[in-house]
Tab-separated table of C-alpha atoms and ligand atoms in Angstrom:
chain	number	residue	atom	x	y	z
A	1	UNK	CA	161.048	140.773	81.552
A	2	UNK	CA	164.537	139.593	81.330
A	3	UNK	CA	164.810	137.870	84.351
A	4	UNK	CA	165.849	133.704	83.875
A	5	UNK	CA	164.815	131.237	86.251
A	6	UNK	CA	167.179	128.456	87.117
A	7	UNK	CA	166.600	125.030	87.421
A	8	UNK	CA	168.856	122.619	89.262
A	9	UNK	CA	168.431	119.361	87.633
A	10	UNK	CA	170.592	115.542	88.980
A	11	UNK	CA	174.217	115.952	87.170
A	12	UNK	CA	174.398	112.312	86.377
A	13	UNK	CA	172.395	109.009	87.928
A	14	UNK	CA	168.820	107.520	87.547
A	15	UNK	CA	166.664	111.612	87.646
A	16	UNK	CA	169.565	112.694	84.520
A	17	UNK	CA	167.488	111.442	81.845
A	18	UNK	CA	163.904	111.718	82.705
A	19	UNK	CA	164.564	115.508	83.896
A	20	UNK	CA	166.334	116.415	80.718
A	21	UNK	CA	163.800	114.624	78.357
A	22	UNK	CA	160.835	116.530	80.505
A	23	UNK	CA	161.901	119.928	79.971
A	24	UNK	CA	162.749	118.579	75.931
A	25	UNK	CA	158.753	117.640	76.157
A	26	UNK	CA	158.172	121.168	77.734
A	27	UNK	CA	159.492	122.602	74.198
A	28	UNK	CA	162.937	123.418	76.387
A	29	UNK	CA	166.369	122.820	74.251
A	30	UNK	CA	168.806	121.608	77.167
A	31	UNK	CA	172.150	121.354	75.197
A	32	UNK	CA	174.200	117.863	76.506
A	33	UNK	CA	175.147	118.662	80.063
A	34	UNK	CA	177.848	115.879	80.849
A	35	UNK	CA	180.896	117.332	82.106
A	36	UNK	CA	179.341	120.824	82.804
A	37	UNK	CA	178.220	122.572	85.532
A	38	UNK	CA	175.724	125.265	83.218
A	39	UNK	CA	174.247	125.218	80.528
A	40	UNK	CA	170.809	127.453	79.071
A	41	UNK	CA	168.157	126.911	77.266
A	42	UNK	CA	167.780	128.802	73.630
A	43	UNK	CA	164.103	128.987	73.742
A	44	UNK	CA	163.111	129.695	77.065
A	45	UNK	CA	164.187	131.640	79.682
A	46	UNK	CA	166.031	129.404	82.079
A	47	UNK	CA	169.527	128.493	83.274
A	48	UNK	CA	170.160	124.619	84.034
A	49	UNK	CA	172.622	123.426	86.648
A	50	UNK	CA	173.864	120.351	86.981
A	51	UNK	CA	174.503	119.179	90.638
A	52	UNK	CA	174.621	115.742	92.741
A	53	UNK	CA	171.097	115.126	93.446
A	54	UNK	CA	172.029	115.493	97.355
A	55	UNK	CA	173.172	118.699	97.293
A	56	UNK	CA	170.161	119.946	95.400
A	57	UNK	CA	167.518	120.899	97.835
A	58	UNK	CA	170.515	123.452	99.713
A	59	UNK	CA	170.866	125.092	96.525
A	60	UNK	CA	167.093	125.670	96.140
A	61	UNK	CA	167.125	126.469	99.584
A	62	UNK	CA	169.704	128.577	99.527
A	63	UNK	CA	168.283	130.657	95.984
A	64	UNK	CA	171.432	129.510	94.283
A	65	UNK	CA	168.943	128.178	91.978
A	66	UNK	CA	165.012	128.902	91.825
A	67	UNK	CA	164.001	125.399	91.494
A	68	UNK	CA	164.956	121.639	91.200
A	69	UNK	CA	163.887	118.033	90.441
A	70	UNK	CA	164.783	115.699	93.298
A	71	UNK	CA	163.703	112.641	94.614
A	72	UNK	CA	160.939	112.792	97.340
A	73	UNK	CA	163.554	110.106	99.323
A	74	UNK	CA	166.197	113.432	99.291
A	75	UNK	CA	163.792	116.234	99.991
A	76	UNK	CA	162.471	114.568	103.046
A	77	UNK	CA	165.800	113.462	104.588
A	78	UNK	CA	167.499	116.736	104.435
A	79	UNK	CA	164.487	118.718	105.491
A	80	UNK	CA	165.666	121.943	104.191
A	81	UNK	CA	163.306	125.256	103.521
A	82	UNK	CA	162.028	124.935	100.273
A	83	UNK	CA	157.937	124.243	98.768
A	84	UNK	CA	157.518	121.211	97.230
A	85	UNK	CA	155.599	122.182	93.944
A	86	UNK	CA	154.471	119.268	91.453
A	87	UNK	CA	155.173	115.473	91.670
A	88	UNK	CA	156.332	114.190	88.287
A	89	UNK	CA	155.770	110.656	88.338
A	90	UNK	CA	159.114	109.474	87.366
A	91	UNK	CA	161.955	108.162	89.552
A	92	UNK	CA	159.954	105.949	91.522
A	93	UNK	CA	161.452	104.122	94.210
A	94	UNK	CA	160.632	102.799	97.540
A	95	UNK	CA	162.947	103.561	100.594
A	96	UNK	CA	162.737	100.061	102.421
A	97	UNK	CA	163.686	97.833	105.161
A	98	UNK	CA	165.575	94.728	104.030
A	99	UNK	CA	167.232	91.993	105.961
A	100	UNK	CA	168.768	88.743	105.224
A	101	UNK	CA	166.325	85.746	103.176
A	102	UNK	CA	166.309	84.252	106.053
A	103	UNK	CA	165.997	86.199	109.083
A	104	UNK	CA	162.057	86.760	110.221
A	105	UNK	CA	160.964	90.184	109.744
A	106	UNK	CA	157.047	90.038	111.225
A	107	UNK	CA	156.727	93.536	112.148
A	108	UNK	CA	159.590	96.870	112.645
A	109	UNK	CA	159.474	95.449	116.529
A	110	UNK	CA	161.998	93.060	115.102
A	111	UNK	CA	164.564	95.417	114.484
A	112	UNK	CA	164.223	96.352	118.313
A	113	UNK	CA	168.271	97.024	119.427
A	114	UNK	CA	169.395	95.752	115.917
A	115	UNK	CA	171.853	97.808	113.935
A	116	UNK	CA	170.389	99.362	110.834
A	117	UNK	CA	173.327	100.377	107.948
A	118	UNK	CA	171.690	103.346	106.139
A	119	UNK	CA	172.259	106.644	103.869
A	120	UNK	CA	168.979	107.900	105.103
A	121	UNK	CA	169.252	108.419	109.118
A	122	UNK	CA	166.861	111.100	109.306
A	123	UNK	CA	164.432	109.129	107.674
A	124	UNK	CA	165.055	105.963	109.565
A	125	UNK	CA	165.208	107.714	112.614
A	126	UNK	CA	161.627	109.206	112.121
A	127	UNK	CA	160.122	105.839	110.992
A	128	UNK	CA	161.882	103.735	114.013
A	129	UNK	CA	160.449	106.452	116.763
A	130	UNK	CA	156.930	106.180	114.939
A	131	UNK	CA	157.047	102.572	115.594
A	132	UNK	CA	158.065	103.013	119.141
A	133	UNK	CA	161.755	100.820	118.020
A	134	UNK	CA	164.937	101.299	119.331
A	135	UNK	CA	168.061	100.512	116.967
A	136	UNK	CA	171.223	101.507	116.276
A	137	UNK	CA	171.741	103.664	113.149
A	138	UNK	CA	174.948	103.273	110.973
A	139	UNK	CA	175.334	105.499	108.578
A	140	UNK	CA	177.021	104.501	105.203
A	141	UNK	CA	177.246	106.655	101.935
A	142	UNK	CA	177.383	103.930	99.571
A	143	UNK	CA	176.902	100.215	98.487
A	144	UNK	CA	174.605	99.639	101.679
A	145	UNK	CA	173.224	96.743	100.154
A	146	UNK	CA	176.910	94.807	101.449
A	147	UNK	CA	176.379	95.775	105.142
A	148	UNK	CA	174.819	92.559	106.602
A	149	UNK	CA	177.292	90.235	104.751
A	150	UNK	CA	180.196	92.081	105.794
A	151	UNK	CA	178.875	91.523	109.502
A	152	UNK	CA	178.608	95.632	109.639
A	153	UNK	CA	174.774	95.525	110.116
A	154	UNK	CA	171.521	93.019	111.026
A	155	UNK	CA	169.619	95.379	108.598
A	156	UNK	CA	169.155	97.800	106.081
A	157	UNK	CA	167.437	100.670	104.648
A	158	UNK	CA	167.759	101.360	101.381
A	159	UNK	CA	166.547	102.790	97.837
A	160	UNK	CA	164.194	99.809	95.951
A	161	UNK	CA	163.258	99.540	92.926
A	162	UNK	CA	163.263	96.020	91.228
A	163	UNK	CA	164.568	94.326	94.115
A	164	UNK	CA	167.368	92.409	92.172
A	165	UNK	CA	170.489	94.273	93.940
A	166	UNK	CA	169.190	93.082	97.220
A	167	UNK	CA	168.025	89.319	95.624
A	168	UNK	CA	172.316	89.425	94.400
A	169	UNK	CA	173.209	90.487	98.094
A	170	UNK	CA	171.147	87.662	99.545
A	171	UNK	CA	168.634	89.767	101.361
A	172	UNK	CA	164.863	90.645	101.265
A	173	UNK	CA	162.351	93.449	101.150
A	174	UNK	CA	160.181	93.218	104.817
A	175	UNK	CA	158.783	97.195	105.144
A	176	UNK	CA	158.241	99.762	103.695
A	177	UNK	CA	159.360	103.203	104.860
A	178	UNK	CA	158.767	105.609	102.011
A	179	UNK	CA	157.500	106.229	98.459
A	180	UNK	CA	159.102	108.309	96.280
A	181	UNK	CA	159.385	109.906	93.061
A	182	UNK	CA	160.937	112.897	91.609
A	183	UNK	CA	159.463	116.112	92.491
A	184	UNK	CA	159.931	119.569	91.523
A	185	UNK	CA	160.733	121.751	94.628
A	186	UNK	CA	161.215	125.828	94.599
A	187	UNK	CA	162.725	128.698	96.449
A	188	UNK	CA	160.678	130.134	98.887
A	189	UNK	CA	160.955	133.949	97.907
A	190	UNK	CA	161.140	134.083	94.343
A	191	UNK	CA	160.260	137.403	92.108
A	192	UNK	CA	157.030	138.124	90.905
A	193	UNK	CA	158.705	137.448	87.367
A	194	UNK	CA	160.134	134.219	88.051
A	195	UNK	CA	157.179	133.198	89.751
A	196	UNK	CA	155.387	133.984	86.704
A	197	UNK	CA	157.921	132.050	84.446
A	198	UNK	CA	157.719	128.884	87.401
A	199	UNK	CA	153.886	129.269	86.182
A	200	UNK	CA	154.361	129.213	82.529
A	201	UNK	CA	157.014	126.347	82.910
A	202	UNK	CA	154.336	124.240	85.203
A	203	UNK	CA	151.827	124.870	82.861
A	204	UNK	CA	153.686	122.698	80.231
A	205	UNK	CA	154.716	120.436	82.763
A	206	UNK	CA	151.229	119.648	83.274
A	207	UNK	CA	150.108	119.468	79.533
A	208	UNK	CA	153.131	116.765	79.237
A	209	UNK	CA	151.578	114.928	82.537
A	210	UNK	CA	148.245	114.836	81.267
A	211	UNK	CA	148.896	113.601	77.673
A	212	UNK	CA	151.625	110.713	79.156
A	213	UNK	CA	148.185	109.520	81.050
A	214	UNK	CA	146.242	109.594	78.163
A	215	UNK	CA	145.500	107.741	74.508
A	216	UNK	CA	143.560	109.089	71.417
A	217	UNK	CA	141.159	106.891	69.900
A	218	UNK	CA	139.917	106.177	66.994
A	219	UNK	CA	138.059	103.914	66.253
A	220	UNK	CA	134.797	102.691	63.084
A	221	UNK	CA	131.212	101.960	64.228
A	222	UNK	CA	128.701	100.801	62.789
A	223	UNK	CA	125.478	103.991	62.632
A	224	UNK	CA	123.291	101.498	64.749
A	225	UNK	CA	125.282	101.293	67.629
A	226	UNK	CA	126.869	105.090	67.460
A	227	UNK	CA	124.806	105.910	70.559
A	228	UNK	CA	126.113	103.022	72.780
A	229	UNK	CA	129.281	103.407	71.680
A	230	UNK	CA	129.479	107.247	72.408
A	231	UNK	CA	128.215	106.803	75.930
A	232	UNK	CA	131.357	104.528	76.949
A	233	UNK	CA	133.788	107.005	76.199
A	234	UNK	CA	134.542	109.747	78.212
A	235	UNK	CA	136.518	112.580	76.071
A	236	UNK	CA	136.990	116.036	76.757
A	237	UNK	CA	133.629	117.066	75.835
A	238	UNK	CA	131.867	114.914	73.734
A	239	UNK	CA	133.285	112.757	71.103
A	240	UNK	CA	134.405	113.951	67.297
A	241	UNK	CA	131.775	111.468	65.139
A	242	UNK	CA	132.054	111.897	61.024
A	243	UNK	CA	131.072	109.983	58.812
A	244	UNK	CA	132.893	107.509	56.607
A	245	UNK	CA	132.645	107.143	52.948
A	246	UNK	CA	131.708	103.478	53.387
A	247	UNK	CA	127.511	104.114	54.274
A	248	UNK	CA	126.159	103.117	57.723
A	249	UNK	CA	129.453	103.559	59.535
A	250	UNK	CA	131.152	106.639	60.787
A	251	UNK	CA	134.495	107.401	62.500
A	252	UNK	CA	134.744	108.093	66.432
A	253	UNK	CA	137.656	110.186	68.069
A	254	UNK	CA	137.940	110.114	71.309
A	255	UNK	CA	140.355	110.444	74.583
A	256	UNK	CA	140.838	107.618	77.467
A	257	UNK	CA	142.294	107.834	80.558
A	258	UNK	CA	145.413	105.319	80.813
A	259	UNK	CA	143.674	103.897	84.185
A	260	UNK	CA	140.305	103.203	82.065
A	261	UNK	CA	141.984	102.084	79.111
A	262	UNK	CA	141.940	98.495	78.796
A	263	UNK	CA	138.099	98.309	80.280
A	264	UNK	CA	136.771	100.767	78.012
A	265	UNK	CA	138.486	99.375	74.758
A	266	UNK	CA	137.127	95.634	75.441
A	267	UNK	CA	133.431	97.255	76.163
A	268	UNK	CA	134.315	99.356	72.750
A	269	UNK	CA	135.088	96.207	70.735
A	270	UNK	CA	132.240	94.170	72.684
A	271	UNK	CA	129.695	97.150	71.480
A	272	UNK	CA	130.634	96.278	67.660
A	273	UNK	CA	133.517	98.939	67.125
A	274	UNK	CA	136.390	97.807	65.050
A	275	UNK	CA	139.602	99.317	63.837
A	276	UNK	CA	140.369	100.677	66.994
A	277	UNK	CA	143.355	103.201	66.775
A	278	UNK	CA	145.263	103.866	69.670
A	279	UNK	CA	147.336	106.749	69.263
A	280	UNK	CA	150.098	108.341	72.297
A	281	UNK	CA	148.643	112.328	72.910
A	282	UNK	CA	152.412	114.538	72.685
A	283	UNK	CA	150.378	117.698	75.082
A	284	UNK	CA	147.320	118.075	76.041
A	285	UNK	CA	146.115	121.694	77.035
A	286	UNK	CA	142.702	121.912	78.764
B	301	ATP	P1	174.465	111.549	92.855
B	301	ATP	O1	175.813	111.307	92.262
B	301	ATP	O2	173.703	112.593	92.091
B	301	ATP	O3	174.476	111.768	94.327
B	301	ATP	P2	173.115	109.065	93.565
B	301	ATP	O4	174.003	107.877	93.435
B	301	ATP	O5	172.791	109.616	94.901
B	301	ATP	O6	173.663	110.192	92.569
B	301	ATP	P3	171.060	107.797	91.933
B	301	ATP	O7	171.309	106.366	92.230
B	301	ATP	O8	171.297	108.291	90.552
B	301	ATP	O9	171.712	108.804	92.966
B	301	ATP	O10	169.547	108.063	92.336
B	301	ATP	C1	168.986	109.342	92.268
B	301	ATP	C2	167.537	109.278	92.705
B	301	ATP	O11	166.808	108.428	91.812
B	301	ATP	C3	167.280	108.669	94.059
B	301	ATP	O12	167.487	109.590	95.112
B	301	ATP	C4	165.824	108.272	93.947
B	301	ATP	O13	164.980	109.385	94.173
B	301	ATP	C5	165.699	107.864	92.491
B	301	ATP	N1	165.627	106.392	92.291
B	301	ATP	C6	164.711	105.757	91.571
B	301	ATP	N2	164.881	104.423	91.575
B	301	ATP	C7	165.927	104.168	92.309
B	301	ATP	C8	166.609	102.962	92.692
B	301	ATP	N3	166.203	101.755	92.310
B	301	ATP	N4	167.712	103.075	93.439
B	301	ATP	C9	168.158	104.292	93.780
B	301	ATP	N5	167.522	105.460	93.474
B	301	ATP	C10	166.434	105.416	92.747
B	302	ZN	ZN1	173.009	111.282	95.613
């Protein structure tokens, strides 16, 4: 097989770094990209462009390359023909309403023949006719957050993640439109090979998801309360118990959810465990 597949990935911006240091998990070598438009990977078989995040979704669309990471926000509001294929749980954002601190924002009735500044018409468009609200739509490729104090808008909708840029513009967050986080999107009619190199790729992307949402554990317990301790903890199967050189106590190894952590650990230390070690998994194959 000496087919590559090609990955589009954001040029420069907030997706750069997270994409490049998930395919660097994914045992990928992506040499520094800045300033070029291609670049490939030494140790697996992939190309790696480096495009405005807008423009991504054509070029996956398009087979200019096979797949991309772009934010959900992007994928939706230029609706072009490509398969979403596995969220990846970075970039998150909200796309949101905001309007000055003090206007009243109960419901989206209030922005009923309002102007709305946005870089995301499509998407406002959809969410105002859901609601059953008429407004005008203004779109603006940049700095939207200035719109209402330049007197160019009553509202806007707009990328969120902290909140601070609108706090510094003198607006608020009221609604919600979307949530979003990068995503990696494909080509509708790739090769059987690439397909199967999309698979091997995924399958690393997955091992990398799984261990990020996951903690080893180890942990001492006292032989007389092994069995309680064993049935808080999950683990893959059952967990690793040997014993330690001091008598009466062995050593526990284990693997906790990131959701269950905090519960389990304070039932652990409640059940008489002690020197709890918490250690990050790198991949996780199961
Ligand atoms: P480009 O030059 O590639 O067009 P850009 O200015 O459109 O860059 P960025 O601001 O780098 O894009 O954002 C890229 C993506 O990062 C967004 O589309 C969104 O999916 C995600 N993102 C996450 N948090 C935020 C945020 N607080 N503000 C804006 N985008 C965010
Ligand atoms: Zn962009």
């Amino acid at each position: 097989m000496d087919q590559k597949l090609s990955i589009a990935i954001q040029k420069s911006g907030r997706l750069y770094e997270d994409s490049v240091k998930l395919l660097k998990d994914c045992g990928i070598d992506v040499k520094n990209g800045i300033n070029k438009l291609k670049t490939e990977a030494d140790n697996f078989p992939l190309e790696i462009y480096f495009l405005r995040d807008d423009d991504i979704p054509q070029y996956v669309e398009d087979g200019v390359a096979d797949i991309g990471i772009v934010g959900e926000n992007v994928l939706l509001e230029k609706d072009k023909q490509v398969l979403p294929v596995e969220p990846l749980g970075f970039g998150k954002c909200r796309l949101s309403v905001a309007v000055g601190r003090k206007e009243e924002y109960a419901s989206p009735a209030a922005l009923q023949g309002k102007r709305i500044a946005t870089s995301y018409p499509v998407l406002v468009k959809k969410f105002l006719a859901e609601k059953a609200v008429s407004a005008e739509i203004h779109e603006i490729s940049g700095s939207v957050e200035i719109a209402p104090g330049i007197g160019l808008a009553d509202a806007i909708v707009d990328l969120v993640s902290s909140g601070s840029t609108l706090f510094m513009n003198g607006l608020k967050e009221v609604d919600v439109v979307l949530r979003s986080q990068a995503v990696l999107i494909r080509n509708t009619r790739l090769t059987a090979d690439k397909l199967t190199l999309l698979d091997r790729l995924l399958f690393r992307i997955r091992s990398v998801k799984k261990a990020k949402n996951n903690k080893y554990v180890l942990l001492n317990a006292p032989n007389d309360k092994l069995q309680q301790i064993i049935s808080l903890l999950p683990g893959m199967k059952s967990p690793t118990v040997l014993p330690l050189a001091e008598p009466g106590w062995s050593s526990v190894h284990s693997v906790i959810s990131e959701d269950q952590f905090w519960d389990i650990i304070e039932q652990l230390k409640a059940a008489g465990a002690q020197g709890i070690l918490v250690v990050p998994i790198e991949k996780m194959i199961i």
